[in-house]
Structure formats: structure tokens, C-alpha cells
Amino acid sequence: MAAPKRGRSASAQSKPGRTLALILIAIVALTGGMFLSGHTTPRLGIDLAGGTSITLEAKADQGSALNKANMNTAVDIMNRRVNGLGVSEAEVQTQGDRNIIVNIPKGTNSKEARDQVGTTAKLYFRPVLAQDATGSGAASPSPSASGSSTASPSPSASKSGTGEKATSSSSPSASATSQGRAVTDALKADATPSASASASTSASPSAPAPSAAQAKLQAQYTALDCSKKAQRTTAGEGAKPGDTTVGCGEYNGVWFKYVLGPAAVAGTEVKKAQAVFDTQNAAGWQVNMTFNSKGAKKFADITGQLAKNTQPQNEFGIVLDGQVVSSPTVSSSIAGGNAQISGSFTQDEAQNLANMLSYGALPLSFQEQSVTTVTAALGGDQLHAGLLAGAIGLLLVVIYLVAYYRGLSLVAMASLLVSGILTYVLMALLGPAIGFALNLPAVCGAIVAIGITADSFIVYFERIRDEIREGRSLRPAVERAWPRARRTILVSDFVSFLAAAVLFIVTVGKVQGFAFTLGLTTVLDVVVVFFFTKPLMTLLARRKFFASGSKWSGLDPKSLGAKPPLRRTRRSAPVETKEA
Amino acid sequence: MSKLGNLGARLHRGEISYDFIGHRKLWYGISILITITAILGLAVRGLNMGIDFQGGAVFTTEKTSVSVSQAEDFAKEASGHDAVVQKLGNNTLRIQIAGMDTKQSDQIKTDLAKDFKVDPETIAADLVGPSWGDQIANKAWQGLAIFMVLVVIYLAIAFEWRMAIAALVALIHDITITVGIYALVGFEVTPGTVIGLLTILGYSLYDTVVVFDSLKEQTKDITKQNRWTYSDIANRSINGTLVRSINTTVVALLPVAGLLFIGGGFLGAGTLNDISLSLFVGLAAGAYSSIFIATPLVADLKEREPAMKALRKRVLAKRAQASVEEEVADARPVSDDPDDDAAPAVVGPRTQPASRGRGRGRPSGKRR
């Protein structure tokens, strides 16, 4: 037992300088990395930098599927929505197994963002009753011609696996030219509730009320200007699946407005959608959809009806969250549950559409759990208060350490400094790496960690002092104290780390940020004590100031009350050799 | 330093020591009393749950000249609910309105901004739905339970099951005290408090583990000797780590105190303050419990073990023998050095020498 221990301590003693050099190089490298990456300050959380943080909790509809895949899809959707607002650096991330956090930095319209993000992703296939290009009034469709002539690919849906596909995919050009004229027809038809609009859908405006409802819709449609972002986002807001509503959609940078019939197929009835490249017919990128059995039947019905109509009433709008993401024309009834949307898609466009179709099948709805809006001024105050508290706490600790440990406190302070630098650099680097953001609880965690880090030194120092009290001289005391202190430090740090890890995995919200910092600093504590404090102590033990037990070293055997007889015999030997 | 250093030295040499184990019944009693008070406080007064746990809104204005009572009126008008308004250190107002959902509170914010004649963007708002707090609390309890199970397993492996149980009891004790103080004083419970409470877990155990570590080391070959019982050594471990315990607790409390007073002084209530307050209370409780509860409990449990019982018998027998021998030796020579008295006074049965002493009371009395 004694032999290997002595061997180990001897080897550790022999290269403390190398260990020290190693960790110093590591620090320099990390710091250099930080400066190279350009992220020299930790990313600040909303509560310190100002901004809005929204926490949403997923509720599973229809007793289904609160799983990781669905949550990730939801995060994608929300990301798209927030990005749609032109927000930079907004972040959407899952937290725990059922929460999504949306952080929107200051300077964005947080209300708009909230409205966007909080609503459920709903995808519907609605028959198009009327369609028009952006700003133009309903009565004057001509200006749209310029838009629609460039916006040729109004993609068409076609029956899968039949020869019709090739012909139908050529339809976009036709629809583009006819678009302008078709709109006026549709509106006429809309106003008189006898034409195709009522024929094509079940919820036809037939009751006495319709005239009023129609008039309102007409007014809404006329007033709608899809080129304006504010109007776009509110168009068709609050419309139920069974309502006739208005909506906006974009092709090649031109905004179109639509009157849309009641939802014929819900997005939840799409089983799968994916973008494929059609090599057979050289038709380019297209989107394949598969419906479930219910959806397939409904889709067959609606396409059967739509195919009989003329442009644009042979289109159905794919409406996601009130926005028309695509409006393919239908040339024939599509039965069997498989459909393709083709047109001159780029790969991105096709994949995007496929994603949206998949999103629409999302069976989750979200409920706002908390919304925190912090003004930049308040955030700055909090940050200052946190930093000040940290500085004062650190100062108090340093004063205490100096008063109690004298010279040894230099070791403690150097270690605290190293641990502080490492913490800062890692926080700065973890921002871009894993999206770590320093928030108020994390600041608290870091401040509390001062205590934990200092605790390790205290355990070690007290052990060394105990050894000196036993009558040993400093060098053997430092080495003998280490294995025992090491075990204590590891065991207790492990408990701390366990607490932090469990909290990080299980909890949500602010608790998580705190747990992360605590875990990080606990790990750093072990690193610093092993690779910095211990080697430094070994080196210093060779210095005369410490080894001779100067009154100010904090290791003075006399004031520590070392056993007189032992001290006389054992301590004198190394001192003599040193002086000799 | 030298005073504490001397204390450390004397503790280390066993020159002075407080008999923690011997007085354990007293400390158990005190702890039970505190625990009962805490439970009573919790039952009678309940916890003052913050907005985060009941749903509602907290608005923080920028510097304003609007008075507290005016703000109360504004808030009541806007929400139809009573509002709690506090003036914070930097002339800002903190307005709490409970029982709102997030949609309503957004409207209230707009109304308030109008009343205060400021831009809504300058009002910080914390809108919380009613079920959010439940989720935080549930997750926290879940985390607590998982952590406890893991830690008990870990301690049982690293040390032994008795220590694991003692540590767990000490942990529950700390949490009870902290929660009790919150109930009695009426501090507001926020997610920050929960964070603090959860941190105490790690800290309290940290302290306990350090004492246990020393205990384990010192009792390694305990059955091979018959001078000390398990309790004696346990007591020595506590005393040996006492200075360290004091130091680490002080060092841990200092930054937290900084956090508490800066957080409180500058920003009134807030996350900083919430976390540090529960940490402060919990840290103190944790230091207390590792010394007065956890270790005595281990000693209690250990002494039930047959091997330890046998050891105790041997030790007592040896001491009794020693004291008899000493008395025999004592009785013969009249001129004895006074140092000898010290030893039996600690370990030996007190009654016997006293009664025997009466017989030769005069001479010995004269001698002194």
C-alpha cells in the first residue's frame, strides 16, 4: 500500500511544472480560440439583454403523439414563423419534453411574434373561390397580369401513376394567363350564391344570412392588400375550418390574395409528403403526398368537384396558418390517396412545400405558459447587480482567505482566477456552440460556484495543516495530504455534479440554466484543483517562504500548534539539508 | 487566524472537543422542535406562492414619478383585480397582479402604459399562465426524488447504507427547515426559491460527505482496537472537520450574502434575491445538520451493529479496568501527580470516584 503511493506522489512531485504548463497552455489556447471565433462575451439571455421570452407547452390533441419528432417539427415551424417576421437571432428550442422556448431579442415587435408563435400550426386544403394579385381591387384585375405573367408556376396536382401527369404538369402556363380574367368571374359567382362556389363545397352559403356574410367577405377581400405585411399576417385570422375566408399567397415574389372555401381536407389527414425529383418524365422537382384513408376519400371528392371548374376555381389552396403556401390546379379527380404536386419547382421550393405539408399534420397544439418581456434597461440593471454581487462576494471570500490562510491564500486566489477565466471563456464559447445563454440564474450559479471552488482549497489546505500539526515538514505534508483531500474533493464534487445533472435533465425554465452553470463550474473545479492548485502547491512547497513555515505563509507550524516532539525530530532534518 | 488556527490545532489534537454524539439527544430534540414548528407553520400559514405559481403578471416600470397608491389604482382599473405595488430601489415600480392569464395581461400592460403615459415597450412584463408554476414545481419535485434516490445509491456504494440514510435524513431536515422558515416569515416562493432549494441539496450533502469521508477513514480498523467506540471516533471526526466546516460554510455564505444584499439593495425583489435568500437559509441549515444530525445519526445506527456493540463492551470493560487499576494505584501513594485525575474524569464512571473520594476527601482536598 505504501509503496505505490510513494511512487505516485514522487512522480507527481517530479513534474508539477509540466502539469502547470499544460493547463496554462490549455487556457491560452481556449482564450485564443475565443478571440479567434469572435465571441468574446458570453451570449446574454433575454433577462439580461432585454427582449421577449415565450414559453409554450405542448398539449397533445386527440390523445396522440407528444414525442420528440413532433416537438422538433414544431420547433421548425416556429422558427420559420419567427424568421418570417424578419427577426434576427431569434431562437426557438425545446426544453424538457413538452416545452418550447422562443427567445426574441429586443427591438422586435414582440406582440406580433407572440401571435405568430403561439397559434397552432394548422394546414388545410381549401378550394379557391377567387384569386387576385396583390394591391389591385377586385374590380380591376388587369394589373395582376404583369405579376401573373412572370408568376407562371401555379403548380398543378395530378393523379398519380397515370399518363395524365405529364399533360397536367404543363398546365401552369395556361393558368397563369387565364388568372386575371378568372378572378372577376369568381367574384361574380361568389356574390350570387348559385354558381360554382356553392356547388363545389358542402357548406354553401344558402341560409338567409349569406348575403350579409358574403358582403362582409367581399369587403374583406376588397380591402385586403397582401403586399402589406401587417395585413398578410392577419388575413383570414380566426377563420374556422368550415368558414369561407380570405388569405394571401406568394409566387415568385408576387403576392396574391384569395377567397377560400371551407376546408375540404385537413393537414392532419396527410400521412406523408416528400419532395422527389421526377426523372421519368423530366418534370423536375415535385412533391408527393400520401393521405390517410379518410383524407384520401375527401381528397378524391374535392378534386372531383374542382376538376369540373374553370380557372381559378379548379385550384385548391394549401393553407398553412391562414397563408396560402401553394395553390395547385386540379385537372381530374384524384382517388387512391396518392397525389403529386408538380410545377417548375426548384429543389428548395419542393422540399419547403413538402415540409409544410408534413407540418400541417402536426398533432400538437401549444399553450402559452409564460411570456417575459424585459426592457433593455432593466436587463442591464440586473446584469450590473449580478456582476456587482459577484465581485463583492469574491472580494469577501478573498478577504476571508487572506485573513485566515495568509500566504496560502495566494494559491487560492490564483486558482479562483484560473477557474474564473476558464468559466468565462467556456461560457463565451458555449454560446455559439450549443446555444448557451447567460441568464440571471446562471449568474447566480456562477456566484454560488465561488463557494464550491473555494471549498476544495479549504479541504486541501486543512489537510496540509493537519499533516503539519502531526509534525511533518511542508513538502511531505503537501504530498501526504493530497490523496486524502483528493478523495474528499472528488466524492463531494460528484454529489454536486449529480445534483446539477439531475436538475438539468429533469427541470425546466430558469432552473435549467442554473443547473447547467453549476454543473459546468463543478467540473471546472475538479480540473482546476487537480491540474493547477495541486501542482502549484507542490512547487510552492519548495520555496523557502513556505517550506520554512514563515509566519505569513499560513503554514507556520508554531501557530498551527504542531506537536513539539515530532517537529523537533522530523522537521529539523529537511531544513538542515536545505541549509547545507 | 491564530485564534481559529489554535482552535484547529486543539481540535486536531483532541485537547478540546465538544461531545456532539453524547449530546445528540439534545440536538435531535432541537431539530424535531424546529421541524414541528416548520410543519405547523406550513400547515397554518402556508406558503406565499409567487405569481409564477398561480398565474398572473408582474410589470416593472422604468423610473417613474407615479406614486405607489396611484399605481395601485391604475392597475386595479386596468385589470379589475387587486394589485400589489412595490417601489424598488431605483425608483421603479413593480406591479403584481395575480390570477390573470397571459392573454389578458397583455391588454393590461397596454392600458398601464397609457395610464403611466409611457411607451409599452419600456414596461417589462412577466406574464405567467396558471399551470406554468405547477410544471416547474412538479419537475422540481421529480428532480428532487430522482436526485435523492441516486444519491442514496451512490452514498451506499461509496460509504455504506447507514451513512446514506443519515445523509438523506439530514437533507430532508434541511429542506423542511428552509420551507418552514419561508412559511413562517412569509417570503414569497418563486422559481428562484425552488432553484435555491435544489442547490441546497448539493451543498448540504457536500458538507455531510466531507465529514463522512473523514469518519470512514478513521473507522477503517476500528474493530482492531479497543480504546474507542464508534461514537468516540465519530465525535472526533466531527471535531476534526469542524474548522473546515466553519470555513467552507463562511466562504459559501459570503458570496450568497453579497448576492442577497446587492440583489435586495438594488433591485428589490427579483431572481437574484429569491435564489440567494433560500440559499442563505439552506446553507446555514445544511452546515448545522451535517454536524448535529447526520453524523450522530450514523453513530446511532452503527452502534446497533453487533460488531460495534461488542467493541463498545470491550472498550467499556477496558476503561472500567483502567479506572479500577488507577484507583488501586491511586489509593496507595498519597503523593500523586494531579494530571492523572484528568483521564478518568472523562471516560470513567463519575459516581464511583466521587463516592470513594468521600472517604479520603479531606486529604485530597487539602492536597489541592
GROMACS .gro file of C-alpha atoms in nm, chain A residues 73-249:
model
  177
   73THR     CA    1  -4.112   1.966  -3.615
   74ALA     CA    2  -4.293   2.224  -3.406
   75VAL     CA    3  -3.964   2.398  -3.337
   76ASP     CA    4  -3.902   2.409  -3.713
   77ILE     CA    5  -4.239   2.563  -3.777
   78MET     CA    6  -4.198   2.825  -3.510
   79ASN     CA    7  -3.852   2.905  -3.631
   80ARG     CA    8  -3.995   2.962  -3.974
   81ARG     CA    9  -4.265   3.183  -3.834
   82VAL     CA   10  -4.036   3.397  -3.624
   83ASN     CA   11  -3.791   3.423  -3.908
   84GLY     CA   12  -4.080   3.525  -4.129
   85LEU     CA   13  -4.105   3.835  -3.914
   86GLY     CA   14  -3.755   3.931  -4.014
   87VAL     CA   15  -3.622   3.871  -3.668
   88SER     CA   16  -3.254   3.813  -3.647
   89GLU     CA   17  -3.107   3.581  -3.391
   90ALA     CA   18  -3.439   3.476  -3.255
   91GLU     CA   19  -3.408   3.128  -3.121
   92VAL     CA   20  -3.654   2.850  -3.076
   93GLN     CA   21  -3.563   2.548  -2.876
   94THR     CA   22  -3.723   2.263  -2.692
   95GLN     CA   23  -3.690   2.246  -2.322
   96GLY     CA   24  -3.777   1.941  -2.123
   97ASP     CA   25  -4.003   1.702  -2.305
   98ARG     CA   26  -4.300   1.928  -2.364
   99ASN     CA   27  -4.190   2.288  -2.368
  100ILE     CA   28  -4.070   2.514  -2.640
  101ILE     CA   29  -3.892   2.836  -2.559
  102VAL     CA   30  -3.892   3.117  -2.806
  103ASN     CA   31  -3.644   3.392  -2.735
  104ILE     CA   32  -3.685   3.710  -2.928
  105PRO     CA   33  -3.419   3.975  -2.880
  106LYS     CA   34  -3.512   4.334  -2.812
  107GLY     CA   35  -3.610   4.554  -3.098
  108THR     CA   36  -3.867   4.326  -3.248
  109ASN     CA   37  -4.238   4.356  -3.234
  110SER     CA   38  -4.290   4.103  -2.964
  111LYS     CA   39  -4.667   4.114  -2.984
  112GLU     CA   40  -4.665   4.012  -3.346
  113ALA     CA   41  -4.420   3.740  -3.268
  114ARG     CA   42  -4.637   3.612  -2.988
  115ASP     CA   43  -4.939   3.599  -3.212
  116GLN     CA   44  -4.744   3.412  -3.472
  117VAL     CA   45  -4.573   3.169  -3.248
  118GLY     CA   46  -4.848   3.088  -3.008
  119THR     CA   47  -5.105   2.972  -3.256
  120THR     CA   48  -5.128   2.615  -3.359
  121ALA     CA   49  -4.991   2.508  -3.689
  122LYS     CA   50  -5.297   2.420  -3.895
  123LEU     CA   51  -5.288   2.312  -4.253
  124TYR     CA   52  -5.599   2.290  -4.467
  125PHE     CA   53  -5.680   2.224  -4.828
  126ARG     CA   54  -5.939   2.479  -4.925
  127PRO     CA   55  -6.100   2.525  -5.265
  128VAL     CA   56  -6.008   2.856  -5.423
  129LEU     CA   57  -6.314   3.066  -5.495
  130ALA     CA   58  -6.135   3.373  -5.619
  131GLN     CA   59  -5.783   3.489  -5.666
  132ASP     CA   60  -5.618   3.816  -5.741
  133ALA     CA   61  -5.278   3.974  -5.738
  134THR     CA   62  -5.167   4.197  -5.460
  135GLY     CA   63  -5.279   4.552  -5.433
  136SER     CA   64  -5.536   4.557  -5.707
  137GLY     CA   65  -5.901   4.597  -5.630
  138ALA     CA   66  -6.136   4.317  -5.709
  139ALA     CA   67  -6.291   4.504  -5.998
  140SER     CA   68  -5.971   4.571  -6.184
  141PRO     CA   69  -5.784   4.254  -6.236
  142SER     CA   70  -5.569   4.386  -6.517
  143PRO     CA   71  -5.271   4.499  -6.310
  144SER     CA   72  -5.226   4.146  -6.199
  145ALA     CA   73  -5.135   4.045  -6.547
  146SER     CA   74  -4.787   4.177  -6.504
  147GLY     CA   75  -4.748   3.973  -6.192
  148SER     CA   76  -4.905   3.660  -6.314
  149SER     CA   77  -4.724   3.653  -6.642
  150THR     CA   78  -4.399   3.618  -6.459
  151ALA     CA   79  -4.551   3.402  -6.194
  152SER     CA   80  -4.604   3.115  -6.422
  153PRO     CA   81  -4.570   2.816  -6.198
  154SER     CA   82  -4.902   2.782  -6.033
  155PRO     CA   83  -4.838   2.419  -5.974
  156SER     CA   84  -5.090   2.158  -6.056
  157ALA     CA   85  -5.192   1.844  -5.886
  158SER     CA   86  -5.235   1.536  -6.085
  159LYS     CA   87  -5.345   1.184  -6.047
  160SER     CA   88  -5.053   0.968  -5.964
  161GLY     CA   89  -4.947   0.677  -6.168
  162THR     CA   90  -5.144   0.770  -6.473
  163GLY     CA   91  -5.046   0.919  -6.801
  164GLU     CA   92  -5.231   1.236  -6.720
  165LYS     CA   93  -4.947   1.356  -6.511
  166ALA     CA   94  -4.736   1.467  -6.799
  167THR     CA   95  -5.011   1.672  -6.952
  168SER     CA   96  -5.127   1.823  -6.631
  169SER     CA   97  -4.783   1.939  -6.540
  170SER     CA   98  -4.786   2.157  -6.844
  171SER     CA   99  -5.091   2.341  -6.720
  172PRO     CA  100  -4.917   2.615  -6.517
  173SER     CA  101  -4.858   2.835  -6.815
  174ALA     CA  102  -5.223   2.816  -6.908
  175SER     CA  103  -5.338   2.903  -6.563
  176ALA     CA  104  -5.110   3.199  -6.548
  177THR     CA  105  -5.256   3.362  -6.850
  178SER     CA  106  -5.610   3.296  -6.751
  179GLN     CA  107  -5.570   3.412  -6.394
  180GLY     CA  108  -5.662   3.771  -6.440
  181ARG     CA  109  -5.989   3.704  -6.614
  182ALA     CA  110  -6.088   3.425  -6.387
  183VAL     CA  111  -6.091   3.639  -6.081
  184THR     CA  112  -6.375   3.862  -6.187
  185ASP     CA  113  -6.583   3.563  -6.281
  186ALA     CA  114  -6.523   3.407  -5.949
  187LEU     CA  115  -6.621   3.714  -5.763
  188LYS     CA  116  -6.938   3.744  -5.957
  189ALA     CA  117  -7.008   3.387  -5.879
  190ASP     CA  118  -6.931   3.450  -5.521
  191ALA     CA  119  -7.169   3.738  -5.492
  192THR     CA  120  -7.456   3.542  -5.634
  193PRO     CA  121  -7.468   3.230  -5.433
  194SER     CA  122  -7.576   3.000  -5.707
  195ALA     CA  123  -7.267   2.932  -5.908
  196SER     CA  124  -6.974   2.703  -5.871
  197ALA     CA  125  -6.872   2.825  -5.531
  198SER     CA  126  -7.172   2.671  -5.369
  199ALA     CA  127  -7.164   2.374  -5.593
  200SER     CA  128  -6.812   2.280  -5.514
  201THR     CA  129  -6.842   2.281  -5.140
  202SER     CA  130  -7.079   2.141  -4.889
  203ALA     CA  131  -7.103   2.445  -4.669
  204SER     CA  132  -7.264   2.655  -4.931
  205PRO     CA  133  -7.387   2.999  -4.845
  206SER     CA  134  -7.758   2.927  -4.865
  207ALA     CA  135  -7.921   3.047  -4.543
  208PRO     CA  136  -8.079   3.394  -4.514
  209ALA     CA  137  -7.765   3.524  -4.357
  210PRO     CA  138  -7.534   3.460  -4.650
  211SER     CA  139  -7.589   3.786  -4.820
  212ALA     CA  140  -7.454   3.969  -4.518
  213ALA     CA  141  -7.171   3.721  -4.479
  214GLN     CA  142  -7.097   3.745  -4.847
  215ALA     CA  143  -7.094   4.120  -4.833
  216LYS     CA  144  -6.859   4.113  -4.543
  217LEU     CA  145  -6.630   3.871  -4.716
  218GLN     CA  146  -6.643   4.080  -5.028
  219ALA     CA  147  -6.549   4.388  -4.828
  220GLN     CA  148  -6.271   4.199  -4.659
  221TYR     CA  149  -6.141   4.076  -4.988
  222THR     CA  150  -6.154   4.417  -5.146
  223ALA     CA  151  -5.973   4.577  -4.856
  224LEU     CA  152  -5.708   4.311  -4.837
  225ASP     CA  153  -5.371   4.419  -4.962
  226CYS     CA  154  -5.135   4.128  -4.947
  227SER     CA  155  -4.831   4.334  -5.024
  228LYS     CA  156  -4.855   4.478  -4.675
  229LYS     CA  157  -4.704   4.253  -4.413
  230ALA     CA  158  -4.940   4.357  -4.137
  231GLN     CA  159  -5.243   4.269  -4.347
  232ARG     CA  160  -5.090   3.944  -4.462
  233THR     CA  161  -5.040   3.814  -4.113
  234THR     CA  162  -5.390   3.899  -4.003
  235ALA     CA  163  -5.569   3.788  -4.319
  236GLY     CA  164  -5.802   3.502  -4.250
  237GLU     CA  165  -5.725   3.518  -3.880
  238GLY     CA  166  -5.965   3.329  -3.661
  239ALA     CA  167  -6.127   3.150  -3.952
  240LYS     CA  168  -6.268   2.813  -3.861
  241PRO     CA  169  -6.217   2.519  -4.094
  242GLY     CA  170  -6.581   2.543  -4.201
  243ASP     CA  171  -6.572   2.914  -4.281
  244THR     CA  172  -6.516   3.078  -4.610
  245THR     CA  173  -6.222   3.306  -4.566
  246VAL     CA  174  -5.955   3.515  -4.730
  247GLY     CA  175  -5.584   3.459  -4.745
  248CYS     CA  176  -5.260   3.557  -4.908
  249GLY     CA  177  -5.006   3.360  -5.100
   0.00000   0.00000   0.00000
